[in-house]
XYZ file of C-alpha atoms in Angstrom:
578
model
C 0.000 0.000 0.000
C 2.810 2.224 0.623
C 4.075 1.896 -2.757
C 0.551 2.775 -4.230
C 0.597 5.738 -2.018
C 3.980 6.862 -2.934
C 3.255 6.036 -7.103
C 0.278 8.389 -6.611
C 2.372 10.687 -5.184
C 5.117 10.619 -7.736
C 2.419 11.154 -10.552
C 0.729 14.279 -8.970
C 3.816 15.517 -9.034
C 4.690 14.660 -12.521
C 1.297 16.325 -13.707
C 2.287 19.511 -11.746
C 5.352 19.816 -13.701
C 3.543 19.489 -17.203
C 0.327 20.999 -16.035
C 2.220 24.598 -16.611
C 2.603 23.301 -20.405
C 0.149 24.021 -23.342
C -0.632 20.555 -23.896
C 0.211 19.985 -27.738
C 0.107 17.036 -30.046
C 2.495 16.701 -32.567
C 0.944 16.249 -35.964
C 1.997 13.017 -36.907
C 4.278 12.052 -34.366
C 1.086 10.836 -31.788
C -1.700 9.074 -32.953
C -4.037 7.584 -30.008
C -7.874 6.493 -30.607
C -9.566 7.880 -28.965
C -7.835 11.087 -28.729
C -6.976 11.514 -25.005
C -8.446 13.755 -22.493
C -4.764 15.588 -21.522
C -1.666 15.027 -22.974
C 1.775 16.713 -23.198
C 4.589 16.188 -25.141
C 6.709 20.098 -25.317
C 10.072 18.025 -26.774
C 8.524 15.298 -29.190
C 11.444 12.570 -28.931
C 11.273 8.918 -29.254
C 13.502 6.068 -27.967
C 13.998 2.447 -28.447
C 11.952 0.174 -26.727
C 14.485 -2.705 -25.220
C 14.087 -6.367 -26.494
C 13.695 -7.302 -23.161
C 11.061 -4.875 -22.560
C 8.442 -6.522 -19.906
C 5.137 -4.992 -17.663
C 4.890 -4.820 -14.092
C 1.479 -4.911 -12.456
C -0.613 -6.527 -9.609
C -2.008 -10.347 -9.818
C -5.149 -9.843 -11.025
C -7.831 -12.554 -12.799
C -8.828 -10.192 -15.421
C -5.482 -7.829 -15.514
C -2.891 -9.807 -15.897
C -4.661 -11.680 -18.608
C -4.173 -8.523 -20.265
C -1.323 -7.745 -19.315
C 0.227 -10.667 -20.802
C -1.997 -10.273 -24.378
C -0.412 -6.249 -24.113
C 3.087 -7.740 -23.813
C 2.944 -10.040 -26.831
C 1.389 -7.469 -29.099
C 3.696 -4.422 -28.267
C 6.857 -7.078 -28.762
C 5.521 -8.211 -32.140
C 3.242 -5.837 -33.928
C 5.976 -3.823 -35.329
C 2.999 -1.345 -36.777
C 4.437 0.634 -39.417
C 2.141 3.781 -39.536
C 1.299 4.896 -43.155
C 2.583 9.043 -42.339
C 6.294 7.557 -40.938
C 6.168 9.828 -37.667
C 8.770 12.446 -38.063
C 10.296 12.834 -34.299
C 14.131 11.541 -33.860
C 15.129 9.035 -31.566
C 16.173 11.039 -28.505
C 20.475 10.594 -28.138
C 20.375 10.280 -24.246
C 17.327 8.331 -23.870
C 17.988 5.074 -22.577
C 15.692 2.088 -24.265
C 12.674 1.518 -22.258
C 12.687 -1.059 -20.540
C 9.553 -1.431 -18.051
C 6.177 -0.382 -18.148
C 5.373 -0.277 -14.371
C 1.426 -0.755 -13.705
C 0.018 0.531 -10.207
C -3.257 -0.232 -9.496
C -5.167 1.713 -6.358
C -7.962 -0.652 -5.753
C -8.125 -4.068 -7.262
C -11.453 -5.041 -6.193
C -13.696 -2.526 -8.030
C -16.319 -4.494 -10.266
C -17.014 -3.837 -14.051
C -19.844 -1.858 -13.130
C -21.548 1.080 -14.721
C -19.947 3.668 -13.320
C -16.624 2.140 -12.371
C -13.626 4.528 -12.530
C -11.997 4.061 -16.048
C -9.529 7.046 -15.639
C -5.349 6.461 -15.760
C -2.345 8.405 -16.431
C 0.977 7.299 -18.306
C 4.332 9.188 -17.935
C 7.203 7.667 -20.185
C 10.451 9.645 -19.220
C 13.142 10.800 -21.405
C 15.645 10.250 -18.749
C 14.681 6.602 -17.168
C 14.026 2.977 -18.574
C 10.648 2.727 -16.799
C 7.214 3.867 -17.782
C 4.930 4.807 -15.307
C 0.704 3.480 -15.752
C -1.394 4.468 -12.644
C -4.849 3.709 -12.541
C -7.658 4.125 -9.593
C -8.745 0.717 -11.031
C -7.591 -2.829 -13.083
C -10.625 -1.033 -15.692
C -8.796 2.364 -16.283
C -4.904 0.314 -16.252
C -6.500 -1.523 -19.280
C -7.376 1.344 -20.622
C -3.807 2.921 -20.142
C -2.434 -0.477 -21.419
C -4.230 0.037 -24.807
C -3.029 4.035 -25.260
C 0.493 2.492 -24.228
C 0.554 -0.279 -27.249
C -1.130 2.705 -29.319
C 1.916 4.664 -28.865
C 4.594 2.065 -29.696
C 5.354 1.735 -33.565
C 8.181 0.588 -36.061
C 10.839 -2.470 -36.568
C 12.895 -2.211 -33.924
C 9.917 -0.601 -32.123
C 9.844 2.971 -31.150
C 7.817 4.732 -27.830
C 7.673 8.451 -27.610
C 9.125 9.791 -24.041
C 9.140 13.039 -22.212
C 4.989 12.424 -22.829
C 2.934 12.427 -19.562
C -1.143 12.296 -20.189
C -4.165 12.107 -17.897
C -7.204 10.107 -19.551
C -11.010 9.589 -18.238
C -14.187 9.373 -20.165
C -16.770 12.016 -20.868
C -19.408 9.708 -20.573
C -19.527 5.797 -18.654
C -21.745 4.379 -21.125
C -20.021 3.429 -24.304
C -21.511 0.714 -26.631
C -22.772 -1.716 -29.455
C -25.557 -3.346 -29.814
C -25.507 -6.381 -32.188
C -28.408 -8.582 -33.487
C -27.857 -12.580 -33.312
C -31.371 -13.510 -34.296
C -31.567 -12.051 -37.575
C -28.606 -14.030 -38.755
C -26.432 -15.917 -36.266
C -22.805 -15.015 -35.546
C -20.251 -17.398 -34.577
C -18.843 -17.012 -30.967
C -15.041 -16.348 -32.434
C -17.256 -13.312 -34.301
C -18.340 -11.652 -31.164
C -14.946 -12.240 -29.548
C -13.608 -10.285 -32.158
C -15.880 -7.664 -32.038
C -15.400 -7.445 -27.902
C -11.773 -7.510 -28.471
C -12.204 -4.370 -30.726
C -14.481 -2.561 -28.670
C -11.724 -2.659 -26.309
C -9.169 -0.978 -28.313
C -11.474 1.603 -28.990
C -12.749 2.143 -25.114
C -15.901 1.133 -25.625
C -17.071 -0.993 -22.645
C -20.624 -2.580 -23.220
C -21.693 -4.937 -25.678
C -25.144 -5.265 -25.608
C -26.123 -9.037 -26.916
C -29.611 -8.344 -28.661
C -29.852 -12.092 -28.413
C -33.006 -13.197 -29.523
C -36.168 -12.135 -31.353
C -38.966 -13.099 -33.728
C -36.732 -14.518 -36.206
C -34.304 -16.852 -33.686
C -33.748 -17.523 -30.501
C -29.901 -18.713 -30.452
C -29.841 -19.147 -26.412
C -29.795 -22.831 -24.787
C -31.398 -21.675 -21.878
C -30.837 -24.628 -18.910
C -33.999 -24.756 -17.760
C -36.045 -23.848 -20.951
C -33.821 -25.795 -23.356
C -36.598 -26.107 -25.790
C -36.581 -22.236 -26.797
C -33.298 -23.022 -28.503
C -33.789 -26.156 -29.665
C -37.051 -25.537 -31.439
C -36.657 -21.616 -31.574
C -33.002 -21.090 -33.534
C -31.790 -22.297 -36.667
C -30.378 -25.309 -35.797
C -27.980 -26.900 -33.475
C -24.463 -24.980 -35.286
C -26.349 -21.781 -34.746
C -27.058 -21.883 -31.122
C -24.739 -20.669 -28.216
C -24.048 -22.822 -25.334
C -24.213 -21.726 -21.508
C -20.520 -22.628 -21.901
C -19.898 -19.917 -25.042
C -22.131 -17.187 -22.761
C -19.620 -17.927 -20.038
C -16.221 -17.515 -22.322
C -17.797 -14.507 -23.806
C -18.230 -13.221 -20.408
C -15.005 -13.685 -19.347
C -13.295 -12.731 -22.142
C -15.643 -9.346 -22.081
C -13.934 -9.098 -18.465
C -10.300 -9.772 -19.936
C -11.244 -6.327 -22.254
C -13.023 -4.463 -19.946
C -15.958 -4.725 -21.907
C -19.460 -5.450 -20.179
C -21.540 -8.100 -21.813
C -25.348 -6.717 -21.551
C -27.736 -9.385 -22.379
C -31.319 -8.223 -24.169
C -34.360 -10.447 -24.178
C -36.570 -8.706 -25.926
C -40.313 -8.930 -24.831
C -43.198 -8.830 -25.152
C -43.027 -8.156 -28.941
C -40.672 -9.867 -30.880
C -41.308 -13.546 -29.665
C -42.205 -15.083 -33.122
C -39.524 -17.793 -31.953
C -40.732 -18.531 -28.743
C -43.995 -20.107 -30.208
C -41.663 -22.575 -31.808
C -41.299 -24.109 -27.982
C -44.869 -22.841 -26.307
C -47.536 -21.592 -29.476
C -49.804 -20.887 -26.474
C -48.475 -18.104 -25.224
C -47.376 -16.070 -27.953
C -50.261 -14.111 -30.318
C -49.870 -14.214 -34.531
C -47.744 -16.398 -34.601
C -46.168 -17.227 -38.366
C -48.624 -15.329 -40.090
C -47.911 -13.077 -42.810
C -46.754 -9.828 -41.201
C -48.862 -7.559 -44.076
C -52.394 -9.382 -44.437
C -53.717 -8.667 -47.979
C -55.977 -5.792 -48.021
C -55.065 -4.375 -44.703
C -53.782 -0.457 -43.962
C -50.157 0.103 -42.444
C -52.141 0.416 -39.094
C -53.494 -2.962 -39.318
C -50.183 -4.808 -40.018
C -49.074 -7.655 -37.821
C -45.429 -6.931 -37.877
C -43.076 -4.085 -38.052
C -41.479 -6.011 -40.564
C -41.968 -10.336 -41.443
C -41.264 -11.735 -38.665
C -44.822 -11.884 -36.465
C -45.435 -12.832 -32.644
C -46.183 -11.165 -29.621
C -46.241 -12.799 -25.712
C -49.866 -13.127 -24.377
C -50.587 -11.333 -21.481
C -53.584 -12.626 -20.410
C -52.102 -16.040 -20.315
C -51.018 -17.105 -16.997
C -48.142 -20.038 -18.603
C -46.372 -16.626 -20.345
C -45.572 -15.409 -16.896
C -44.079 -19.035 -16.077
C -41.605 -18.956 -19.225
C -41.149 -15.522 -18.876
C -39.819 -15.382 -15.360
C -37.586 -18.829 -16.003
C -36.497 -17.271 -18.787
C -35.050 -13.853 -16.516
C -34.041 -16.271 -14.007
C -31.658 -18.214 -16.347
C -30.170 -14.858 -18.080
C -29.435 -13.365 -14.603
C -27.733 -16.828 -13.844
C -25.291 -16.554 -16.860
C -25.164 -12.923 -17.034
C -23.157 -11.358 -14.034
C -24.182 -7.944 -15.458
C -26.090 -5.651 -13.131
C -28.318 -4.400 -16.380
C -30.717 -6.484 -17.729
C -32.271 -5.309 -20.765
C -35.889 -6.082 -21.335
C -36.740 -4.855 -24.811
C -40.431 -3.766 -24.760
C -40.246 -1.972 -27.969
C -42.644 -1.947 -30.890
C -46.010 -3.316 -29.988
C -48.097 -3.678 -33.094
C -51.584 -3.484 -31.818
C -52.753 -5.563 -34.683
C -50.903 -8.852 -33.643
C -52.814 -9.040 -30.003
C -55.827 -7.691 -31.644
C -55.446 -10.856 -33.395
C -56.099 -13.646 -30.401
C -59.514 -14.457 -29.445
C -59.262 -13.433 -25.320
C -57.688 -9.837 -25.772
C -60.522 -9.409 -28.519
C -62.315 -10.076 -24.999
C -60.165 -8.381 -22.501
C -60.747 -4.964 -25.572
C -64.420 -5.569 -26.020
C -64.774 -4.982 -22.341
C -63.294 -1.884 -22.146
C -59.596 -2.881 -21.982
C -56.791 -1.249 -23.421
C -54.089 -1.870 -24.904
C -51.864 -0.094 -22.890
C -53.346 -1.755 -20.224
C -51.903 -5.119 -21.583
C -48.274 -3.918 -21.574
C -48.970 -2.730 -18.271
C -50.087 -6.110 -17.094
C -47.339 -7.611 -18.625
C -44.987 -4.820 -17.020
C -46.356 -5.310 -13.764
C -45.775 -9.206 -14.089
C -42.127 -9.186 -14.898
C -40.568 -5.840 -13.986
C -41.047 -6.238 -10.442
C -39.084 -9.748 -10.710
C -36.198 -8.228 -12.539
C -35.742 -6.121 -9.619
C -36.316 -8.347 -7.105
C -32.799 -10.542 -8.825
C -30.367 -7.240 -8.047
C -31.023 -6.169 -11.861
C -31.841 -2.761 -12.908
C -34.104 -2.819 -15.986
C -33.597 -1.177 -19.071
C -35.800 -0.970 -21.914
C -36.230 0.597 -25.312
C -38.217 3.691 -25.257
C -41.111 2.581 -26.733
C -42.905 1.377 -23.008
C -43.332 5.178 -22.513
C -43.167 7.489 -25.331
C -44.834 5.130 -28.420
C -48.513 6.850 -29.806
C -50.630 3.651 -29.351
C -49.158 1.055 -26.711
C -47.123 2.371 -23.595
C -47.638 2.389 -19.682
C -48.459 4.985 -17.526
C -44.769 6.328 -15.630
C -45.807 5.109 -12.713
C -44.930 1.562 -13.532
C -41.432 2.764 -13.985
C -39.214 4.134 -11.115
C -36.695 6.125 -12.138
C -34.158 4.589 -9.947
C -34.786 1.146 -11.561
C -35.381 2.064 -14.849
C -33.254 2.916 -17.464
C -34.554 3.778 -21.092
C -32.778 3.251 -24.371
C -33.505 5.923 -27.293
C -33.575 5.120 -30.793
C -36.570 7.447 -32.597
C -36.755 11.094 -33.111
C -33.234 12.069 -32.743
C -32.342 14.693 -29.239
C -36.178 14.816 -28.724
C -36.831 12.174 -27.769
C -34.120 12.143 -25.274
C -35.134 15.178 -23.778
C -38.477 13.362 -23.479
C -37.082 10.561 -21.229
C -34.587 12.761 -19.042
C -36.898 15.696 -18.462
C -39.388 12.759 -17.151
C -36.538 12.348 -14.560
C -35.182 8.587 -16.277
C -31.873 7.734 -17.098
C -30.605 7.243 -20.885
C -28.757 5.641 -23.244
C -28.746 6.978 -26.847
C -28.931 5.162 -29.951
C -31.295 7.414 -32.262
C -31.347 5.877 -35.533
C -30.859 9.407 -37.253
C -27.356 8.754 -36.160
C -26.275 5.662 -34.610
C -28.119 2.464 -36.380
C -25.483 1.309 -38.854
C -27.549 -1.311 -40.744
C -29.407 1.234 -42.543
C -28.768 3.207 -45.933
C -28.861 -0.628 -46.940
C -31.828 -0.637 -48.818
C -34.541 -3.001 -47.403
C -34.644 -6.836 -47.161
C -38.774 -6.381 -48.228
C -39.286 -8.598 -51.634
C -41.713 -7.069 -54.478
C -42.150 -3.673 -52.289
C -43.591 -0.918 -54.347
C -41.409 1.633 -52.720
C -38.363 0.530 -55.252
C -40.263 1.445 -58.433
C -39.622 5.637 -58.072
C -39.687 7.697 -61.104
C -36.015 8.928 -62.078
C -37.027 12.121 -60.359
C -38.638 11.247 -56.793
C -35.230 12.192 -54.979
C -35.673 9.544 -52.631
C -32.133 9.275 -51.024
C -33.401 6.757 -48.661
C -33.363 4.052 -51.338
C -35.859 1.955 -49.745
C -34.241 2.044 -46.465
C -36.727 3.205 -43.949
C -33.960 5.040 -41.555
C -31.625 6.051 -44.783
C -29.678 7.244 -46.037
C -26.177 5.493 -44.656
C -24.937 6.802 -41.481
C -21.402 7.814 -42.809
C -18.801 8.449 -39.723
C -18.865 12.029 -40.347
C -22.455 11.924 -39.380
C -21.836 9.857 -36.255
C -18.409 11.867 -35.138
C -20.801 15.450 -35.131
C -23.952 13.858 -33.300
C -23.971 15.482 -29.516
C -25.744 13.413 -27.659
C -26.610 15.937 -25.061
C -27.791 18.154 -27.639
C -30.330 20.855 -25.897
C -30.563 19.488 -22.341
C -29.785 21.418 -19.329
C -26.927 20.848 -17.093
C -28.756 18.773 -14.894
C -30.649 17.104 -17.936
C -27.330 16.497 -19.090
C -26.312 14.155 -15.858
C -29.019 11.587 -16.650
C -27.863 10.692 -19.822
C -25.334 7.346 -19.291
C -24.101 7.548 -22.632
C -24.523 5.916 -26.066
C -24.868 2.632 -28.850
C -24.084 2.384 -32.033
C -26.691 0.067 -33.280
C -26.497 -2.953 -35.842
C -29.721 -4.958 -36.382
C -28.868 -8.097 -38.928
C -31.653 -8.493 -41.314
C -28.641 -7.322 -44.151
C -25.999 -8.202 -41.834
C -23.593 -11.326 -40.892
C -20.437 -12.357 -40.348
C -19.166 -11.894 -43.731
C -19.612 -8.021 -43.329
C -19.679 -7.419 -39.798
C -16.368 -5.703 -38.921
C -16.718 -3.159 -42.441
C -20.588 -2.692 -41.057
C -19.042 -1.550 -37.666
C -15.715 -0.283 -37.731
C -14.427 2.456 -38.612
C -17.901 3.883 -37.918
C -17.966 2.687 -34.083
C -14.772 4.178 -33.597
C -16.404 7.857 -34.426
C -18.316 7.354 -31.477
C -15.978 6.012 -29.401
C -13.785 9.529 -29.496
C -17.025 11.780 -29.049
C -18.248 9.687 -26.212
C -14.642 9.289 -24.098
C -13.011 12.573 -25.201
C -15.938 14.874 -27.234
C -15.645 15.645 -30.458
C -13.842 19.555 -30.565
C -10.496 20.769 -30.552
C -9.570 23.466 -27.581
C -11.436 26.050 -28.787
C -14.554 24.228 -29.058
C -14.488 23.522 -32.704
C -15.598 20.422 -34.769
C -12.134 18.682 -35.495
C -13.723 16.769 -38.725
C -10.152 17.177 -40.531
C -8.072 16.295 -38.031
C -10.113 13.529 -36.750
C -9.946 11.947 -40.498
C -6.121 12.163 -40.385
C -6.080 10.089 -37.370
C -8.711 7.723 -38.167
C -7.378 6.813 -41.295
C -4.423 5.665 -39.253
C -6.259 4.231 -36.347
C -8.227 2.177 -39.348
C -4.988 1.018 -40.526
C -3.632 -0.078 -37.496
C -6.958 -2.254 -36.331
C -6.944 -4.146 -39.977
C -3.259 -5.060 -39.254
C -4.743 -6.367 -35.737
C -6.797 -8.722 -38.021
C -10.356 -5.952 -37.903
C -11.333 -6.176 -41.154
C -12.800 -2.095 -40.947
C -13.679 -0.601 -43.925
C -11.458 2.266 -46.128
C -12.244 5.990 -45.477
C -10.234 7.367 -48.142
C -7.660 6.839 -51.069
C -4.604 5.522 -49.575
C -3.119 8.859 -51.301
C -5.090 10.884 -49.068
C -3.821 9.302 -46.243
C 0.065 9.452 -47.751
C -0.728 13.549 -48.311
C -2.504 14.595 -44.981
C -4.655 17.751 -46.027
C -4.626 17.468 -49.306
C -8.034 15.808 -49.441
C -9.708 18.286 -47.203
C -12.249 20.904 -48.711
C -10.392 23.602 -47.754
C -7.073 24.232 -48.382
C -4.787 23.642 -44.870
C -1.459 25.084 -46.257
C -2.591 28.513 -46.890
């Protein structure tokens, strides 16, 4: 303890040394994704990092896992950047030989909230790097930067740098889709593995829906069995639990969504009693938008009114909360189609006598939510249970202290909506974040394709079009037109991909470099010092940072020529050199 107390020390007094500095980055010469929150550099040098470089930190079950995946990949990645930096190796810098990790408290959890904040200091003048961290969370966090910063054959580390790094916001995430189309385990490994060298920290596992549901659940085994796509496409209580852990080898949270009470076509594979419209056709012939069955093919709804839901339901919860260590659980509750329980014979009962339908969702709220709680979980659902036109419940089956809400409609407004009601929330508006769309649509003989040469319609049949280029995503503020205390009650954000046009074969291009625009806004914003939009710079650096994650086997899609990237500037708009 003494040493932690006297590393502290040491580093305060390190960061009142460069604190008097204008922190500066060197064009080319530093090139960390995200962009850190403080860093200076005032004599950009470089020196050798030793063969027998090595990393010093605390036994930990999830750190030193990391550690030792840090140490391979900053001995043998050799990353050649494509701008060769342009600062000298320093001539009385000895090779670096240690990167020393102190860790304050080693029992924090990987918890919302958890403190993800570290600093680095890499002398000019001493063979050992200094990474302290309040927790094992933030000394990932500094172990990433730290392989970030180390480039070249024989392998290069700036020193005289010293930076301070924390997050602007604790909430930083993707949500994938496995019921659309399944995705190997080694996939979403990948894509975990990823997220962690771009500081995001929650996956959220939209595991099932109408179309699949991929979970072998131990005490409802039959969901899986008769609900997925077969026995290759299913994961395993023993592939949640490596996924788990390897999300806790990253840092990365591993938030599990069962969506209900809509999208349960699958479940009626297992119990056809409880779930309404069932494997009808989503559009009847004839019928209005209105009077649809489906949001899109893909029909079924959980019955309310039937006591056996409430039975599957609850073991259902029971068994995620079992894998799932995470203190979320995410509950879905989105789009309720009024026609698909209009459809079954008792809620044409429960209506006829006055019911609502509303008062269905909050029968079915009332049934489950209080459950949730009662197994340490706080709930989080899509904001459709309060703010959709036709099906919702009232606010009062939703304390604020237990109940988180997910946007994904209507861009800031609807945001302001939830926060102003006093709830907690995470952002994914699809005007931004949902990067399955600009796609088209996966709809077969729709009308909406046949447009005259002049209709304009840039959506192209995509109903959340057009593409959400990274541009788009890097200038979304999440926190756009809240108050300061508004401000406080939103966690965060998601990038969003749902998987109707989606699967492994274009996953990482469909997420990355895209996820990695929201990665920098959400940990460090998205302006320069004096509060400007840093578009040009950002593309400079993300070009790179793209670069560097294919070469770490992320298969991200191109941004630019690859003689934009060899001429920094001279693809921008406006001329830089004048």
């Amino acid at each position: 303890m003494r040493l932690i107390i006297f590393s502290l020390s040491y580093t305060f007094l390190i960061w009142g040394i460069f604190s008097s500095l204008t922190p500066t980055y060197a064009s080319a010469e530093i090139n960390v994704w995200p962009k850190p929150t403080s860093l200076s550099w005032p004599h950009p040098q470089a020196a050798l990092l030793s063969p027998g470089f090595y990393i010093s930190s605390p036994n930990h079950p999830y750190l030193s896992p990391a550690v030792n995946r840090y140490l391979l990949q900053i001995l043998t990645e050799h990353y050649q950047p494509v701008v060769e930096p342009s600062v000298n190796l320093s001539a009385s810098a000895p090779p670096l030989q240690t990167l020393a990790i102190i860790v304050a408290d080693l029992s924090a959890p990987l918890h919302h909230g958890v403190n993800e904040s570290y600093s680095l200091f890499i002398p000019s003048d001493g063979d050992t790097a200094n990474l302290t961290a309040e927790t094992v969370w933030g000394a990932m966090r500094g172990l990433e930067t730290f392989s970030q910063l180390v480039w070249g054959n024989p392998s290069r580390v700036p020193v005289g740098l010293y930076l301070w790094d924390s997050p602007l916001f604790p909430h930083r995430g993707i949500m994938l889709d496995t019921s659309r189309n399944y995705y190997p385990v080694k996939d979403l490994l990948r894509t975990i593995g990823a997220m962690s060298a771009n500081k995001l920290n929650v996956f959220h596992w939209h595991i099932t829906d109408s179309h699949s549901f991929p979970l072998v659940l131990p005490s409802m085994p039959e969901l899986a069995a008769k609900g997925s796509y077969g026995p290759t496409m299913q994961y395993s209580p023993a592939d949640v639990a490596a996924i788990v852990r390897f999300g806790l080898e990253h840092g990365v949270r591993v938030l599990p969504e069962i969506d209900s009470p809509g999208h349960t076509g699958s479940w009626a594979e297992a119990y056809p009693d409880i779930v309404t419209c069932a494997n009808m056709f989503w559009w009847p012939a004839g019928s209005e938008w209105a009077d649809r069955l489906a949001s899109e093919p893909g029909t079924g709804h959980l019955n309310p009114l039937n006591p056996k839901t409430y039975e599957v339901v609850k073991n259902v919860i029971s068994d995620i909360v079992t894998l799932f260590p995470e203190p979320f659980y995410h509950a879905g509750a989105d789009e309720i189609i009024p026609g698909c329980w209009k459809a079954d014979p008792a809620i044409q009962s429960f209506l006829s006598d006055n019911g609502t339908l509303s008062q269905l969702l909050e029968i079915f709220v009332n049934s489950t939510f209080p459950y949730i709680v009662s197994l340490n979980r706080t709930v989080v659902y899509w904001e459709d249970i309060l703010l959709d036109d036709n099906v919702k419940v009232d606010a009062s089956f939703l304390p604020p202290e237990q109940t988180i809400l997910q946007t994904w409609n209507n861009g800031p407004n609807n945001t302001k909506l939830i926060v102003s009601a006093g709830y907690r929330a995470i952002v994914s508006s699809s005007e931004f974040y949902y990067l399955d769309c600009g796609h088209g649509d996966f709809i077969g003989n729709d009308s909406q394709y046949n447009q005259p040469p002049t209709s304009g319609d840039s959506g192209n049949g995509s109903w959340c079009g057009p593409f959400k280029t990274w541009q788009a995503i890097y200038n979304y503020d999440i926190t756009y037109g809240l108050s300061q205390e508004e401000t406080k009650l939103v966690l965060g954000g998601e990038v969003a991909l749902w998987s109707e046009q989606a699967d492994p074969t274009v996953l990482d291009a469909r997420i990355w470099p895209r996820a990695s625009a929201m990665a920098e806004t959400l940990w460090s914003g998205n302006r320069d010092e004096s509060g400007m939009k840093r578009y040009a710079e950002a593309m400079d650096r993300l070009n790179e940072w793209r670069y560097r994650m294919v070469s770490r086997g992320i298969r991200a899609e191109p941004l630019q020529p690859l003689w934009c990237i060899k001429n920094p500037g001279m693809c921008n708009t406006v001329n830089p050199f004048v």
